[in-house]
Coordinates of C-alpha atoms in Angstrom, one line a residue:
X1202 CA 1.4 31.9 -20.8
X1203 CA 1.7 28.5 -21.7
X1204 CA -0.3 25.3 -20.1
X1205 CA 1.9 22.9 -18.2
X1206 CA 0.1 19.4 -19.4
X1207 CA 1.3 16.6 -17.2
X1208 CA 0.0 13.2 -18.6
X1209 CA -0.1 9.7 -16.6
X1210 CA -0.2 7.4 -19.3
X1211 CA 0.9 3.3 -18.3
X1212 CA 0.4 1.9 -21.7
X1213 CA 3.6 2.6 -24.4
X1214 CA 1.0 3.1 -27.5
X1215 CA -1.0 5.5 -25.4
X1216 CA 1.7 7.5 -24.6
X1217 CA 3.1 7.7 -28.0
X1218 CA -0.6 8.8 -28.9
X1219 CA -1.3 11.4 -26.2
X1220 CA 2.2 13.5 -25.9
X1221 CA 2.0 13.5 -29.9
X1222 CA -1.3 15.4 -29.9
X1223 CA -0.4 17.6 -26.6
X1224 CA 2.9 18.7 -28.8
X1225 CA 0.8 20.1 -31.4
X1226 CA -1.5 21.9 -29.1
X1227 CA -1.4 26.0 -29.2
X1228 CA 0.4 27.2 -26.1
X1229 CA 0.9 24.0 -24.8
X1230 CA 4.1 23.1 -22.8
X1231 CA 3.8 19.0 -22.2
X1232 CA 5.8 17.8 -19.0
X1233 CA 7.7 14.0 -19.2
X1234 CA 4.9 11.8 -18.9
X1235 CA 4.2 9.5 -15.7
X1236 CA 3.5 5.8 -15.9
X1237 CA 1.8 4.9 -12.9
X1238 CA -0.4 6.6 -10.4
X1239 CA 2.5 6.6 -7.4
X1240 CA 4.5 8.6 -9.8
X1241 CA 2.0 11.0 -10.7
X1242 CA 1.3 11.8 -6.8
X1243 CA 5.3 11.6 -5.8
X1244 CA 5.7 14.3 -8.9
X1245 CA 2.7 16.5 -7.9
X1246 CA 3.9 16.5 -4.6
X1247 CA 7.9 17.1 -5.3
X1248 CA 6.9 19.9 -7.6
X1249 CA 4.0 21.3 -4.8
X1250 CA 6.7 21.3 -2.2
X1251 CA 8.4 24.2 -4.0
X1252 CA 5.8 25.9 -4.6
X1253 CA 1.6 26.0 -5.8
X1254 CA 3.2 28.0 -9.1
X1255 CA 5.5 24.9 -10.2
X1256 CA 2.2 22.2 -10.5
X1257 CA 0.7 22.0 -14.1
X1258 CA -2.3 23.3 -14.6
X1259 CA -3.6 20.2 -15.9
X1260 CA -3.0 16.3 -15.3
X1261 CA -4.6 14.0 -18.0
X1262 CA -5.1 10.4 -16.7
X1263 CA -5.6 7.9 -18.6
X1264 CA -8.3 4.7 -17.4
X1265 CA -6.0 2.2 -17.3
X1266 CA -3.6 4.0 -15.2
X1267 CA -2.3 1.7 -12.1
X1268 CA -2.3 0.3 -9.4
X1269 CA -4.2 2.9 -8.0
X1270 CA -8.0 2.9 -10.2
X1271 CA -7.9 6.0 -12.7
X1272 CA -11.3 7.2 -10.5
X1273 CA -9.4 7.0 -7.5
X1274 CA -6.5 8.6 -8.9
X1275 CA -8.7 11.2 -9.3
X1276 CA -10.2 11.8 -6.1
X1277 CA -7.0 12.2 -4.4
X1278 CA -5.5 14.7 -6.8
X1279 CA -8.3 16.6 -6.5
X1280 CA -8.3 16.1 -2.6
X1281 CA -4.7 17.0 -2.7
X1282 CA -3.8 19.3 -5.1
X1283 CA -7.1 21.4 -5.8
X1284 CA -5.8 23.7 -8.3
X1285 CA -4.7 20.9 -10.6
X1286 CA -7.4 20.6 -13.1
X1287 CA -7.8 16.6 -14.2
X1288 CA -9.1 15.4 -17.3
X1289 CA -9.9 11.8 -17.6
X1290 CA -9.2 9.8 -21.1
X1291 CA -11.6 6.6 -21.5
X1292 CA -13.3 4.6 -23.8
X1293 CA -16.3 4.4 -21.8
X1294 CA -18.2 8.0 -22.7
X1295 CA -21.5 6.9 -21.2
X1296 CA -23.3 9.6 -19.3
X1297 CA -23.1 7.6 -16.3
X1298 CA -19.0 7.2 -16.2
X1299 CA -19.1 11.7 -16.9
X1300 CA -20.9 11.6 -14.0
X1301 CA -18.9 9.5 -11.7
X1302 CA -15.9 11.4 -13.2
X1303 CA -17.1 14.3 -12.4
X1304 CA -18.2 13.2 -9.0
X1305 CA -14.8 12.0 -8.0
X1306 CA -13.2 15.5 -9.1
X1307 CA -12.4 15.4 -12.9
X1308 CA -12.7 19.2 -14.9
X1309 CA -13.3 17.2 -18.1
X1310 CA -13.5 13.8 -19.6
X1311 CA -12.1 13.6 -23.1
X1312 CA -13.2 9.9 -25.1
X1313 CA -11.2 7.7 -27.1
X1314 CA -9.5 7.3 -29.5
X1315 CA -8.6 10.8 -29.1
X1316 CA -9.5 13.4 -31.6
X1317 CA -7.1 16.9 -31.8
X1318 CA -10.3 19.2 -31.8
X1319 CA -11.7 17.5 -28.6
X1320 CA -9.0 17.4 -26.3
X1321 CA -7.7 20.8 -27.2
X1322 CA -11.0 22.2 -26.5
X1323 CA -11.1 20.3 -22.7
X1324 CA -7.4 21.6 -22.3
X1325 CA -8.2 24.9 -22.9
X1326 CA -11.7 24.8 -20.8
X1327 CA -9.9 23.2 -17.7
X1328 CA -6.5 25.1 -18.2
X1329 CA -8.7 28.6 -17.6
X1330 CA -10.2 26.9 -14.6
X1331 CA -7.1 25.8 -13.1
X1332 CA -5.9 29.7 -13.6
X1333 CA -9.1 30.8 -12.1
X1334 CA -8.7 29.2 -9.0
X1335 CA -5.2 29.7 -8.7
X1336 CA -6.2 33.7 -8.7
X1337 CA -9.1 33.7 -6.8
X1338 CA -7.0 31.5 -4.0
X1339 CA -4.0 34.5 -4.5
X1340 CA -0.3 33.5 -4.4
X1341 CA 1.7 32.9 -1.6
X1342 CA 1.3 31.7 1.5
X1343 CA -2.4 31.4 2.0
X1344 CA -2.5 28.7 -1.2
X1345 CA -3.3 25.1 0.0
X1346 CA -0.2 23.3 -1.7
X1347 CA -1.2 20.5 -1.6
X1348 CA 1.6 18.3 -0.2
X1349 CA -1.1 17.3 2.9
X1350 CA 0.0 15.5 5.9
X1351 CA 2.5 12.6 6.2
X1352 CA 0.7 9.4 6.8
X1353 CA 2.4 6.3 8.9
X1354 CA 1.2 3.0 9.2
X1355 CA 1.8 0.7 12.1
X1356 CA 1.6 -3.3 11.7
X1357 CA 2.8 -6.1 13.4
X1358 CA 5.1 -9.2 12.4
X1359 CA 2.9 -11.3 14.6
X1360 CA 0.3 -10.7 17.5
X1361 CA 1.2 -9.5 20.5
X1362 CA 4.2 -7.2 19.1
X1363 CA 3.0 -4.0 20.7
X1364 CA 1.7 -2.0 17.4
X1365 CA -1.4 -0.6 19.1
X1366 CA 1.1 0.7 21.4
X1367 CA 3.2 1.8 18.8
X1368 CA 0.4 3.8 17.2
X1369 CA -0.8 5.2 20.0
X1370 CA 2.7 7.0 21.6
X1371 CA 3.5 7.8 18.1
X1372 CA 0.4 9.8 17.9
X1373 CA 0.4 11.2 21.2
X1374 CA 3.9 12.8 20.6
X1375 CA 3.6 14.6 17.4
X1376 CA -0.2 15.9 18.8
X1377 CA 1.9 17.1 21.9
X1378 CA 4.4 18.7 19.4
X1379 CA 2.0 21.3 18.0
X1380 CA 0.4 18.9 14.8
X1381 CA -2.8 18.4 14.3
X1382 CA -3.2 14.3 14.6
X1383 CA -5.5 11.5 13.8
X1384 CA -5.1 8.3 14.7
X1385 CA -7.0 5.5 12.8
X1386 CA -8.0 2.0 14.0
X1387 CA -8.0 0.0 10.7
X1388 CA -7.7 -3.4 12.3
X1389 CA -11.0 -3.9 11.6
X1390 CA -11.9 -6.6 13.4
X1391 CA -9.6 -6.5 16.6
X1392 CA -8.5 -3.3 17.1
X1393 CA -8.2 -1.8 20.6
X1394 CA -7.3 1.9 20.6
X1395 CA -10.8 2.8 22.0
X1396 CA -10.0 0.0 25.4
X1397 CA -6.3 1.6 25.1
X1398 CA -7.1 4.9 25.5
X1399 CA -10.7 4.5 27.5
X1400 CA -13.3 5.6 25.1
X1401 CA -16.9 5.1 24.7
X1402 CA -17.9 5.9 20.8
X1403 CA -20.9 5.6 18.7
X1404 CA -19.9 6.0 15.5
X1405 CA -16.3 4.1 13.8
X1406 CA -14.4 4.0 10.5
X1407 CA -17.1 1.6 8.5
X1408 CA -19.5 4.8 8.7
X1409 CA -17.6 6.6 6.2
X1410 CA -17.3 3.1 4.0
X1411 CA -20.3 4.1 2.0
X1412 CA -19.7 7.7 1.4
X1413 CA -18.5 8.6 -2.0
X1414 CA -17.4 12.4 -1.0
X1415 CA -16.4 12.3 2.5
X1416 CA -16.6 16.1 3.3
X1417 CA -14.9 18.1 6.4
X1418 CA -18.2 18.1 8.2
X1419 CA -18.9 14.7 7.4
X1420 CA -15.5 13.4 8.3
X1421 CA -15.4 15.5 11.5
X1422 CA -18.9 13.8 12.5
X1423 CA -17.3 10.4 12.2
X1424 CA -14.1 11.1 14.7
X1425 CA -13.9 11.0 18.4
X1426 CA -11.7 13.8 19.7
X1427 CA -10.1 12.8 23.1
X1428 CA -8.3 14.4 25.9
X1429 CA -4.9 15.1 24.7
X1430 CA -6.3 16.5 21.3
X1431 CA -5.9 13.2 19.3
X1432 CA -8.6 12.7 16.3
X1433 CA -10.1 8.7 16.9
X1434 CA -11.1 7.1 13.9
X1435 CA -11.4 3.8 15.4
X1436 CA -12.4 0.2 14.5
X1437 CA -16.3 -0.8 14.9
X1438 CA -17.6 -2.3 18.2
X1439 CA -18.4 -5.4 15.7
X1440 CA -15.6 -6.9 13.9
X1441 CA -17.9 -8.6 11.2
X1442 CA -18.5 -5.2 10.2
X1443 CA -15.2 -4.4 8.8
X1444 CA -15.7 -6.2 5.9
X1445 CA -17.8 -3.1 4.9
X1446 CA -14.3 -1.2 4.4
X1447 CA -13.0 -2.1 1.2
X1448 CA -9.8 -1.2 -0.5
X1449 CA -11.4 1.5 -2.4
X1450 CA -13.5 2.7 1.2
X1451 CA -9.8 2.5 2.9
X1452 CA -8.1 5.0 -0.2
X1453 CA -10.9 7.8 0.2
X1454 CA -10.6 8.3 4.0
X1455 CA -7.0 7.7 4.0
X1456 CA -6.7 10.5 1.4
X1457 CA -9.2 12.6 3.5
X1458 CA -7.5 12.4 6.6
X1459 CA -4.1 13.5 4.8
X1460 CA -6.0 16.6 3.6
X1461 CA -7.7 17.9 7.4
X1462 CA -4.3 16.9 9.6
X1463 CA -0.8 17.2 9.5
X1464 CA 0.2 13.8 10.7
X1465 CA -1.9 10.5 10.4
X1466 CA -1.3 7.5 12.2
X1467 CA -2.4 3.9 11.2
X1468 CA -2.8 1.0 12.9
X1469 CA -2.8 -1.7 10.8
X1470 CA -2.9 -4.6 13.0
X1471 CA -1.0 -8.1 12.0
X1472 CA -3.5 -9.6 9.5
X1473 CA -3.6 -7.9 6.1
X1474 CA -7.1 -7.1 4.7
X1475 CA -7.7 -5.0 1.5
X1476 CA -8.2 -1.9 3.6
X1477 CA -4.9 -2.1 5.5
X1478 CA -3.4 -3.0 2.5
X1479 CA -4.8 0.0 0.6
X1480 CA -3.1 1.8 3.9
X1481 CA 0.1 0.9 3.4
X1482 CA 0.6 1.3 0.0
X1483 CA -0.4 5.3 0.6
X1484 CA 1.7 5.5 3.5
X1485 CA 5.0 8.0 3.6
X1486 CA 5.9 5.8 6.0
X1487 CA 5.4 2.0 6.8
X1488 CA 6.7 0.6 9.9
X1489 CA 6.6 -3.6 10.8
X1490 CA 6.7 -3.8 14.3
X1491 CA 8.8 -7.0 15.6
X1492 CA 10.4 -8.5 18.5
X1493 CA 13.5 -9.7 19.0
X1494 CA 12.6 -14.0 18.4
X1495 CA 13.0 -16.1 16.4
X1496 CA 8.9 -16.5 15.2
X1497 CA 8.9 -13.0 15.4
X1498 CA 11.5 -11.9 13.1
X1499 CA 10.1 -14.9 10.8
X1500 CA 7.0 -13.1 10.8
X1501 CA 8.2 -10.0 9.8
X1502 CA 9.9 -11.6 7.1
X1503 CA 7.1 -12.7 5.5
X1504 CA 4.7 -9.8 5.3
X1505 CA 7.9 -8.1 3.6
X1506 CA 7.8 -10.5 1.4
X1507 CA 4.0 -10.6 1.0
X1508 CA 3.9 -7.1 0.4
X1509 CA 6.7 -7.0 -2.2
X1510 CA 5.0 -9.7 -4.5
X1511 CA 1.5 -8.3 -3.9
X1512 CA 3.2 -4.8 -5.3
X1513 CA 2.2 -3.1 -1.8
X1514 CA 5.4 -2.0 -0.5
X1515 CA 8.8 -2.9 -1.4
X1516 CA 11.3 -3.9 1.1
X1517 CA 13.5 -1.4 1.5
X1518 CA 10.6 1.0 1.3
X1519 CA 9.4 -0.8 5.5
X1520 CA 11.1 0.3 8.4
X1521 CA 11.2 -2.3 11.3
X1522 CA 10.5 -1.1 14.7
X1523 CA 12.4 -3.6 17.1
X1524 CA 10.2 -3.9 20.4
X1525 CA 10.8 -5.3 23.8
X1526 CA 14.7 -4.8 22.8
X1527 CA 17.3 -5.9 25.4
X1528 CA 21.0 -6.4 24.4
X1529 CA 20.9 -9.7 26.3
X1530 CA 19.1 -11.0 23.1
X1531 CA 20.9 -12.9 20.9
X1532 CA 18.9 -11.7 17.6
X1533 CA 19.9 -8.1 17.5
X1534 CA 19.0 -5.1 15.0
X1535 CA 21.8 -5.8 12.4
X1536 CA 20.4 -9.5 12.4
X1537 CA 17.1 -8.2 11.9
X1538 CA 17.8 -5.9 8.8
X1539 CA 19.8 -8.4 7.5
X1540 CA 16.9 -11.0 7.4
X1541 CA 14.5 -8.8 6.5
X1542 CA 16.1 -6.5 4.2
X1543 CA 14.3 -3.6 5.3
X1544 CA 15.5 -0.8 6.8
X1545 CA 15.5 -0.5 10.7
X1546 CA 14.5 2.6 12.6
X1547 CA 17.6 3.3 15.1
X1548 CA 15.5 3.9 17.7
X1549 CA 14.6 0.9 19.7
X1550 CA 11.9 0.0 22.4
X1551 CA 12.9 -1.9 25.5
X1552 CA 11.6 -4.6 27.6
X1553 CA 9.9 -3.5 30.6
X1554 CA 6.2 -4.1 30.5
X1555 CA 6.0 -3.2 34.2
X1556 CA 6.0 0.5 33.1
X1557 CA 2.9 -0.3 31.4
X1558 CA 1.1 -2.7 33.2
X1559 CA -1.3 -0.6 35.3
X1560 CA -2.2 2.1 32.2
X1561 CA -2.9 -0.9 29.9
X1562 CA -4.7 -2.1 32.8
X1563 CA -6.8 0.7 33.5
X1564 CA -7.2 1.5 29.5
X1565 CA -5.5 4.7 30.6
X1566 CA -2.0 4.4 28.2
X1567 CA -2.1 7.9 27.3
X1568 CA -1.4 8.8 31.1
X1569 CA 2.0 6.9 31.1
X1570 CA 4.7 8.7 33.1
X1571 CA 7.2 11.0 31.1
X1572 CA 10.0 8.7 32.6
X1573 CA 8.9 5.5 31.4
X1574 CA 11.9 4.1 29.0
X1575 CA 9.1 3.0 27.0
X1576 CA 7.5 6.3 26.0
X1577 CA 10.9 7.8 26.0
X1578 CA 12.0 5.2 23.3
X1579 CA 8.3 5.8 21.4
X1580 CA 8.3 9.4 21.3
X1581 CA 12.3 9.2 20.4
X1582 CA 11.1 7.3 17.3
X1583 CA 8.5 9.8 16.6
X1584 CA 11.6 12.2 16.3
X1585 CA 13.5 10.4 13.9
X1586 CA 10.3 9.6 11.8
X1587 CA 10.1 13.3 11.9
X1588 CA 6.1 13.4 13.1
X1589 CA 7.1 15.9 15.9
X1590 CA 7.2 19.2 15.7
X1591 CA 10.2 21.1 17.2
X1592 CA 9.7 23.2 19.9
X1593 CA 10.7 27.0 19.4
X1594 CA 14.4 27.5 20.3
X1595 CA 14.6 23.9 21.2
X1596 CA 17.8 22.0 22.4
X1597 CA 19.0 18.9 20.8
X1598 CA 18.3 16.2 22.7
X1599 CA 20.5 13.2 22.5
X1600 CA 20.9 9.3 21.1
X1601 CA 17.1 8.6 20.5
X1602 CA 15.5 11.9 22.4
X1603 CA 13.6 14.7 20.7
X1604 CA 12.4 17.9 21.4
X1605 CA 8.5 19.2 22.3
X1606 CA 6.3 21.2 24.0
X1607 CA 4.6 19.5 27.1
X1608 CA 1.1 19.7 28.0
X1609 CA 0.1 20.9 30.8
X1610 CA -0.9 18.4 33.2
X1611 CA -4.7 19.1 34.8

């Protein structure tokens, strides 16, 4: 049987180097190479989708492979796609980067420049272990394919936009669909889920900053599990201390979260820090949530902006989310896509903050009432973002409505 070798190689000379040596390797059958570590992960995933058989059996990354570090390329392959052997390709052969490669998830690290004799020897090692697992897990549907939940983040044009709300109903409505849900707090220094939903917690996302392998035990120590079944990660009691989540921090818990629960939902606040920029760019979806004025819409134009020249998220890759919508406004969602150049979610959210004065009041959103326009609107939008779960033998519901199963009220 032949080894599917999948390379993600940036640089033109290095791929010109490694697929020449692959071709020449016994039994080996080398797939297009990748040229960036989004591609790799969109490719895995695509192929993952249709089935655990389809994914090579190994991925060779090279250590100049971006944006995403090669090490942390690593980590979420191997978090994601845990039949895939890796094999990392670097200059640097000191014991101490073996180590760290190995630590992250790597099967092998082969040096350069690269030799035929070396690399076929770690393709043939980690090709036998990537078969090994693959049996021992058995085919069908018991195999972890490695696709992993869809991950959303939620920021804000400005303050005051309503993307805590945002996150919060969004969550809420695919947990009350049947999927497993965590919600994360990543505005690090002023983030209120915990005074939203009335919580009293000890421990927040910097305590898994520092962690290097952030376990299922380890990661199920660090969440608070509330009422309505929603996993917390929130935001620590003392905003200085978010400066402890880095970029890097931000990618590993992101990438474990999207392993442990089908839908993960991200509030990312209005002011862009390495971690909530790290959020975004791993997002399936992004959302910008605006409202319908002029410094608003402004605002929203440039973070789009920001995002496209910082290589974070291109344009038409955001979805705006137009809140406290009335058609009495004279900047309407046509406007706004216009201006932007993003997409914008059909669903929209309108104006009527009496519905929600008294829960916001009482730090008790999660109990607003099933006919408030406002959580209509949210959980529509968690329909057409696809984050809910139909019910069995569900109706379709109509302009902006979707389909779940209710929880019983205590």
């Amino acid at each position: 049987m032949p080894t599917r070798i999948l390379p993600a190689v940036g640089e033109a000379d290095a791929v010109r180097s490694v697929t020449t040596l692959l071709s020449q390797l016994p039994d080996a059958e080398p797939v297009a190479p990748v040229v960036d570590s989004t591609q790799l992960i969109d490719t895995l995933a695509r192929l993952a989708a249709e089935s655990v058989d389809e994914l090579p059996e190994v991925v060779i990354v090279h250590e100049r492979i971006g944006p995403v570090p090669a090490l942390e390329l690593i980590r979420e392959v191997a978090l994601r796609f845990p039949a895939v052997g890796v094999i990392l390709v670097t200059s640097d052969a000191s014991p101490g980067l073996f180590q760290a490669a190995m630590d992250y998830g790597a099967r092998g690290l082969v040096a350069l420049p690269l030799s035929y004799e070396e690399l076929a020897s770690r393709v043939q090692a980690v090709a036998q272990w990537s078969v090994g697992v693959r049996r021992h897990l058995g085919a069908g549907g018991d195999v972890f394919t490695g696709v992993g939940g869809t991950v959303v983040t939620v920021s804000g044009a400005k303050g005051g936009t309503g993307t805590t709300l945002t996150a919060i109903q969004l969550a809420l409505a695919a947990q009350a669909s049947g999927r497993s849900t965590a919600l994360v707090d990543m505005d690090l220094q002023t983030g209120d889920i915990a005074s939203y939903l009335d919580v009293q917690f000890r421990r927040s996302v910097v305590d898994l900053a520092a962690i290097t392998d952030i376990s299922p035990r380890v990661l199920a120590d660090a969440v608070f599990r509330h009422d309505t079944g929603v996993a917390l990660l929130l935001a620590p009691a003392e905003g200085e201390r978010g400066e402890d989540v880095t970029d890097r921090s931000a990618r590993q818990i992101v990438s474990a979260l999207r392993s442990r629960y089908e839908v993960v939902v991200i509030d990312c606040g209005a002011q862009l820090g390495g971690a909530g920029a790290a959020a975004v760019e791993m997002a399936d979806r992004a959302l910008l949530i605006t409202t319908p004025d002029v410094v608003a819409v402004r605002g929203a134009k440039r973070a789009v902006r920001m995002w496209d020249r910082l290589q974070i998220r291109k344009a038409e890759e955001t979805t705006v989310v137009v809140n406290r919508h009335s058609r009495a406004t004279e900047i309407q969602p046509p406007l706004i896509q216009k201006i932007t150049g993003t997409a914008v979610a059909a669903t929209v959210v309108p104006a009527n903050f009496k519905e929600l004065q008294s829960v916001v009041d009482a730090g008790r959103i999660h109990e607003l009432e099933n006919k408030s326009s406002v959580k209509q609107a949210l959980w529509g939008l968690a329909g057409e973002l696809g984050l809910v779960k139909a019910a069995d033998g569900g109706h379709k519901g109509g302009r902006g409505s979707v389909s779940f199963r209710r929880r019983r009220e205590g």
